[in-house]
Amino acid sequence: MSFVGRSVTRIEDRPLVTGRGAFAADVAFSHMLHMRLVRSAHAHGRIMSIDAGAALELAGVVAVWTSADVSEIPPIDFRLTRIEGLAPYCQPILAGQRVRYVGEPVAAVFATDPYVAEDAADLVAVAVEELPVILDAAAAPGEFEDGRSTEPAVVEKSYGDVAAAFRDAAQVVELDLAVGRHSGVPLETRGAIARYDAARDVLELHGAAKVPHWNRDSIARMLRRSAASVHLFEGHVGGGFGIRGELYPEDVLVCLAALRLARPVKWIEDRREHLIAANHSRQQRHKVRAAVDAEGRIRAIEDEFFHDQGGYVRTHAATVPDLAAAMLPGPYRVPAYRAIGHVRLTNKTPCGTYRAPGRFESTFVRERLMDAIAARLSIDRIDVRRRNLIAKEEMPYGRPLATLSTEVVLDSGDYAGLLDKALAAVKWRDLQGELERRRAGGECVGAGLALFVEKSGLGPFDGVRVSVDTSGVVEVVTGAASLGQGIETVVAQICADALGVDYRRVRVVHGRTDRIPFGMGAFASRATVMTGEATRRAAVEVHAKAIEVAAELMQQDADALAVIDGKVVRKDAGGPSMTLGEIAAALEPASKLRGARAPGLSAEGWFYTEHMNYPYGVHVAVARVDRETGGVTIERYLLAYDVGRAVNPMLIEGQLAGGFAQGVGGALLEEFLYDERGEPLSVNFADYLMPTAREVPVLDVLITQDAPSPLNPLGLKGAGEGGVNAVGAAIAAAIDDAVGIPGAITRLPVTPQRLRAILERSGR
């Protein structure tokens, strides 16, 4: 039996397609209170007073809290990419003396009914003295508070002699590029339900996702409890995309309220709250230049960029700008490099990670730069890329850079080989001829491409426990989390192959901190790589234990036995056999057959790594532009991706397709905009435009397995972020080609209004 490499059906889908999914909004306890937040209506101001008198008089209101009521609770700490000096910029769970963005929590209302809580929140009167707002991260820094600048950190990555490279360059190509503010908008908004079990002295939080163990430890520290007394439970999740599952003020507030009010407390975010309060992402402006020789080979890249962080530094700290700076060189040979990223606070919603954080942005910058080099030197855009690609013979290829606390060492890859396969798949030469004929006929059509390197498999560890019960059902308990990516199926497939059972007999338990003390969760495309290898190791141990016990009980030579379809049998198919369930029964604590062995047919598996691994891809877009409206139609799109080794190709294709749809949104439609007072203008789906089935074309996917990772035995790499990474870059290149203006697109998203302005300025 072999399940790894097959597109088997997802085991987690049955409750979802039969209406038995359990999402955060479905969780309810008796005697439950409901929380509603009073949010700032001002982008920046000094809080003069908060009057909750009218709210407290409303029947059903139990309590109203302001910052004075939670003053002993520290701000939310960082999870990733700590930089010295950032701590004063963390977000408190309720605003104190100032508010710094529209939507910031100012007060919390607790009532017996969600509608009463909402009515009461409307009655809380907040008086604010408005202060000047900062909306442009590239403008001169302002004052966050007395003695603190709105530039809390500067990220710098550099190596080589950049100055000499520019001094000796045949050409210097410079660009000013920008990526707009957008974010993940999952079908399910955030939710948190807390209850305190006094009999066990256990605080429970339901609705946790992504990093439940880290959130558990942080909540325990903030509330001065032991981690063992805080249990987090993850149910089904209607999408995460990096922004759901981080620790937010609302999560801490419901936990504190459950302790203080001695009743379960529930909070479910509405869509307007989500659009103004959950993490935003992406917004950066890059001033980038490249030094190249006469043949278009890169000698150096220098980039100064401004990262709009919003009102506070949340759990990701400097992760996004750090990744942007470290990953910008992509698949190309860059002998000298310097990137300086200014982390700037503005009076907007705070930012965090969103699928391919820092890479969607830096791929747009790098690939725009490659197209500009080709245009400047009159070199074919494919050729200029080939001349600069790192060769497969150079792997592993180390860069003197680090990100996410790991050195950047590209572990394996055949970038030119994948480019060739992608071009062959779209019949690039034939495509160019077809586009030329259509343009001659008056159509405004073009093709573009973009290459990228992703990162995946972030360590440092992952661990699982695999056990078999007396019925032969296999259970895998993991500290990973599921955000809908199919981790249960992938883990079951890997376990099934290593143990010798049907993957449908494997039950995967995740997102429960009461079942496993350690866990890293699901982020950075790590789960398949890290949890998968930990699972394989544990299953191999269980397999060996089953063979050993069966050999003794069956009086057979262990080398002659194998586990096939859940049974230990002779390899020659003759003689006795035992099911794994029977072996598990023989190892029960009271069994006389157990001997001196430890009870149970089970084992733990641990996997450690010091380096990430690096999948890679090529995106090719064909786009048509309507000169009258400025509208862009994506006619065709190919996404080629090397995943090292595919556990379940169908799931990988689904991940890539989902990411692609989000990339289309960021490239053409989605953007959080603000007026001059810092008032958000994108607070509903009429103003924050998301792609529908009409805007997302049928996607051609080419999955290759030419470069297995040498960093784990199965050769696995991640697939969660490759679908979105290069969409903005490829579509921008296709639009350039369509309108016949090299370098026309310098800002995402390419809205119809912006594209019409470009066409009008150029006289096209």
PDB file of N, CA and C in Angstrom, residues 348-391:
ATOM      1  N   LYS A 348      -3.450  53.725  11.094  1.00  0.00           N
ATOM      2  CA  LYS A 348      -4.278  52.759  10.384  1.00  0.00           C
ATOM      3  C   LYS A 348      -4.301  51.468  11.191  1.00  0.00           C
ATOM      4  N   THR A 349      -5.132  50.542  10.763  1.00  0.00           N
ATOM      5  CA  THR A 349      -5.196  49.239  11.415  1.00  0.00           C
ATOM      6  C   THR A 349      -3.807  48.600  11.432  1.00  0.00           C
ATOM      7  N   PRO A 350      -3.385  48.051  12.556  1.00  0.00           N
ATOM      8  CA  PRO A 350      -2.070  47.392  12.608  1.00  0.00           C
ATOM      9  C   PRO A 350      -1.966  46.244  11.608  1.00  0.00           C
ATOM     10  N   CYS A 351      -0.734  45.979  11.192  1.00  0.00           N
ATOM     11  CA  CYS A 351      -0.489  44.962  10.171  1.00  0.00           C
ATOM     12  C   CYS A 351       0.168  43.724  10.758  1.00  0.00           C
ATOM     13  N   GLY A 352       0.032  42.630  10.041  1.00  0.00           N
ATOM     14  CA  GLY A 352       0.679  41.374  10.395  1.00  0.00           C
ATOM     15  C   GLY A 352       0.987  40.606   9.134  1.00  0.00           C
ATOM     16  N   THR A 353       1.037  39.294   9.235  1.00  0.00           N
ATOM     17  CA  THR A 353       1.338  38.465   8.070  1.00  0.00           C
ATOM     18  C   THR A 353       0.056  38.103   7.335  1.00  0.00           C
ATOM     19  N   TYR A 354       0.182  38.008   6.025  1.00  0.00           N
ATOM     20  CA  TYR A 354      -0.883  37.503   5.162  1.00  0.00           C
ATOM     21  C   TYR A 354      -0.217  36.676   4.083  1.00  0.00           C
ATOM     22  N   ARG A 355      -0.703  35.534   3.828  1.00  0.00           N
ATOM     23  CA  ARG A 355      -0.203  34.517   2.895  1.00  0.00           C
ATOM     24  C   ARG A 355       0.922  35.032   1.978  1.00  0.00           C
ATOM     25  N   ALA A 356       2.098  34.441   2.121  1.00  0.00           N
ATOM     26  CA  ALA A 356       3.320  34.882   1.443  1.00  0.00           C
ATOM     27  C   ALA A 356       3.716  36.287   1.885  1.00  0.00           C
ATOM     28  N   PRO A 357       3.747  36.530   3.200  1.00  0.00           N
ATOM     29  CA  PRO A 357       4.104  37.873   3.673  1.00  0.00           C
ATOM     30  C   PRO A 357       5.514  38.261   3.264  1.00  0.00           C
ATOM     31  N   GLY A 358       5.660  39.466   2.761  1.00  0.00           N
ATOM     32  CA  GLY A 358       6.954  39.954   2.337  1.00  0.00           C
ATOM     33  C   GLY A 358       7.390  39.428   0.987  1.00  0.00           C
ATOM     34  N   ARG A 359       6.828  38.302   0.538  1.00  0.00           N
ATOM     35  CA  ARG A 359       7.214  37.719  -0.748  1.00  0.00           C
ATOM     36  C   ARG A 359       6.308  38.196  -1.879  1.00  0.00           C
ATOM     37  N   PHE A 360       5.019  38.322  -1.630  1.00  0.00           N
ATOM     38  CA  PHE A 360       4.148  38.928  -2.643  1.00  0.00           C
ATOM     39  C   PHE A 360       4.698  40.300  -3.015  1.00  0.00           C
ATOM     40  N   GLU A 361       5.107  41.050  -1.982  1.00  0.00           N
ATOM     41  CA  GLU A 361       5.630  42.397  -2.195  1.00  0.00           C
ATOM     42  C   GLU A 361       6.983  42.369  -2.903  1.00  0.00           C
ATOM     43  N   SER A 362       7.931  41.578  -2.377  1.00  0.00           N
ATOM     44  CA  SER A 362       9.285  41.605  -2.930  1.00  0.00           C
ATOM     45  C   SER A 362       9.360  40.933  -4.293  1.00  0.00           C
ATOM     46  N   THR A 363       8.501  39.957  -4.565  1.00  0.00           N
ATOM     47  CA  THR A 363       8.470  39.366  -5.899  1.00  0.00           C
ATOM     48  C   THR A 363       7.980  40.387  -6.917  1.00  0.00           C
ATOM     49  N   PHE A 364       6.991  41.164  -6.558  1.00  0.00           N
ATOM     50  CA  PHE A 364       6.534  42.243  -7.431  1.00  0.00           C
ATOM     51  C   PHE A 364       7.681  43.200  -7.740  1.00  0.00           C
ATOM     52  N   VAL A 365       8.437  43.565  -6.712  1.00  0.00           N
ATOM     53  CA  VAL A 365       9.553  44.499  -6.888  1.00  0.00           C
ATOM     54  C   VAL A 365      10.639  43.881  -7.756  1.00  0.00           C
ATOM     55  N   ARG A 366      11.056  42.677  -7.428  1.00  0.00           N
ATOM     56  CA  ARG A 366      12.164  42.029  -8.147  1.00  0.00           C
ATOM     57  C   ARG A 366      11.814  41.768  -9.614  1.00  0.00           C
ATOM     58  N   GLU A 367      10.617  41.246  -9.863  1.00  0.00           N
ATOM     59  CA  GLU A 367      10.251  40.901 -11.233  1.00  0.00           C
ATOM     60  C   GLU A 367       9.954  42.139 -12.081  1.00  0.00           C
ATOM     61  N   ARG A 368       9.460  43.216 -11.466  1.00  0.00           N
ATOM     62  CA  ARG A 368       9.357  44.489 -12.177  1.00  0.00           C
ATOM     63  C   ARG A 368      10.750  44.987 -12.555  1.00  0.00           C
ATOM     64  N   LEU A 369      11.694  44.763 -11.648  1.00  0.00           N
ATOM     65  CA  LEU A 369      13.072  45.168 -11.904  1.00  0.00           C
ATOM     66  C   LEU A 369      13.668  44.353 -13.061  1.00  0.00           C
ATOM     67  N   MET A 370      13.401  43.054 -13.093  1.00  0.00           N
ATOM     68  CA  MET A 370      13.915  42.221 -14.181  1.00  0.00           C
ATOM     69  C   MET A 370      13.333  42.659 -15.527  1.00  0.00           C
ATOM     70  N   ASP A 371      12.040  42.979 -15.546  1.00  0.00           N
ATOM     71  CA  ASP A 371      11.443  43.460 -16.794  1.00  0.00           C
ATOM     72  C   ASP A 371      12.036  44.803 -17.207  1.00  0.00           C
ATOM     73  N   ALA A 372      12.333  45.655 -16.224  1.00  0.00           N
ATOM     74  CA  ALA A 372      12.917  46.965 -16.534  1.00  0.00           C
ATOM     75  C   ALA A 372      14.331  46.815 -17.096  1.00  0.00           C
ATOM     76  N   ILE A 373      15.093  45.863 -16.548  1.00  0.00           N
ATOM     77  CA  ILE A 373      16.444  45.601 -17.076  1.00  0.00           C
ATOM     78  C   ILE A 373      16.352  45.135 -18.524  1.00  0.00           C
ATOM     79  N   ALA A 374      15.426  44.240 -18.811  1.00  0.00           N
ATOM     80  CA  ALA A 374      15.245  43.744 -20.175  1.00  0.00           C
ATOM     81  C   ALA A 374      14.897  44.882 -21.122  1.00  0.00           C
ATOM     82  N   ALA A 375      13.994  45.767 -20.683  1.00  0.00           N
ATOM     83  CA  ALA A 375      13.587  46.884 -21.537  1.00  0.00           C
ATOM     84  C   ALA A 375      14.735  47.858 -21.757  1.00  0.00           C
ATOM     85  N   ARG A 376      15.480  48.152 -20.704  1.00  0.00           N
ATOM     86  CA  ARG A 376      16.569  49.120 -20.823  1.00  0.00           C
ATOM     87  C   ARG A 376      17.648  48.624 -21.781  1.00  0.00           C
ATOM     88  N   LEU A 377      17.991  47.340 -21.698  1.00  0.00           N
ATOM     89  CA  LEU A 377      19.079  46.798 -22.504  1.00  0.00           C
ATOM     90  C   LEU A 377      18.595  46.131 -23.791  1.00  0.00           C
ATOM     91  N   SER A 378      17.292  46.214 -24.057  1.00  0.00           N
ATOM     92  CA  SER A 378      16.698  45.596 -25.253  1.00  0.00           C
ATOM     93  C   SER A 378      17.033  44.109 -25.331  1.00  0.00           C
ATOM     94  N   ILE A 379      16.880  43.444 -24.199  1.00  0.00           N
ATOM     95  CA  ILE A 379      17.101  42.004 -24.106  1.00  0.00           C
ATOM     96  C   ILE A 379      15.749  41.332 -23.886  1.00  0.00           C
ATOM     97  N   ASP A 380      15.552  40.196 -24.479  1.00  0.00           N
ATOM     98  CA  ASP A 380      14.316  39.454 -24.248  1.00  0.00           C
ATOM     99  C   ASP A 380      14.157  39.176 -22.752  1.00  0.00           C
ATOM    100  N   ARG A 381      12.936  39.333 -22.252  1.00  0.00           N
ATOM    101  CA  ARG A 381      12.704  39.198 -20.803  1.00  0.00           C
ATOM    102  C   ARG A 381      12.955  37.777 -20.301  1.00  0.00           C
ATOM    103  N   ILE A 382      12.795  36.785 -21.176  1.00  0.00           N
ATOM    104  CA  ILE A 382      13.137  35.422 -20.776  1.00  0.00           C
ATOM    105  C   ILE A 382      14.653  35.285 -20.673  1.00  0.00           C
ATOM    106  N   ASP A 383      15.342  35.818 -21.660  1.00  0.00           N
ATOM    107  CA  ASP A 383      16.802  35.698 -21.685  1.00  0.00           C
ATOM    108  C   ASP A 383      17.444  36.379 -20.486  1.00  0.00           C
ATOM    109  N   VAL A 384      16.950  37.555 -20.120  1.00  0.00           N
ATOM    110  CA  VAL A 384      17.571  38.263 -19.003  1.00  0.00           C
ATOM    111  C   VAL A 384      17.404  37.472 -17.714  1.00  0.00           C
ATOM    112  N   ARG A 385      16.336  36.747 -17.599  1.00  0.00           N
ATOM    113  CA  ARG A 385      16.145  35.909 -16.411  1.00  0.00           C
ATOM    114  C   ARG A 385      17.084  34.699 -16.451  1.00  0.00           C
ATOM    115  N   ARG A 386      17.177  34.075 -17.602  1.00  0.00           N
ATOM    116  CA  ARG A 386      18.064  32.909 -17.720  1.00  0.00           C
ATOM    117  C   ARG A 386      19.501  33.271 -17.350  1.00  0.00           C
ATOM    118  N   ARG A 387      19.941  34.419 -17.767  1.00  0.00           N
ATOM    119  CA  ARG A 387      21.324  34.821 -17.515  1.00  0.00           C
ATOM    120  C   ARG A 387      21.617  35.021 -16.029  1.00  0.00           C
ATOM    121  N   ASN A 388      20.581  35.213 -15.265  1.00  0.00           N
ATOM    122  CA  ASN A 388      20.777  35.516 -13.847  1.00  0.00           C
ATOM    123  C   ASN A 388      20.341  34.403 -12.901  1.00  0.00           C
ATOM    124  N   LEU A 389      19.704  33.361 -13.416  1.00  0.00           N
ATOM    125  CA  LEU A 389      19.207  32.294 -12.547  1.00  0.00           C
ATOM    126  C   LEU A 389      20.349  31.513 -11.906  1.00  0.00           C
ATOM    127  N   ILE A 390      20.174  31.163 -10.654  1.00  0.00           N
ATOM    128  CA  ILE A 390      21.095  30.253  -9.972  1.00  0.00           C
ATOM    129  C   ILE A 390      20.937  28.868 -10.606  1.00  0.00           C
ATOM    130  N   ALA A 391      22.045  28.221 -10.923  1.00  0.00           N
ATOM    131  CA  ALA A 391      22.001  26.913 -11.589  1.00  0.00           C
ATOM    132  C   ALA A 391      21.777  25.800 -10.574  1.00  0.00           C
TER     133      ALA A 391
END
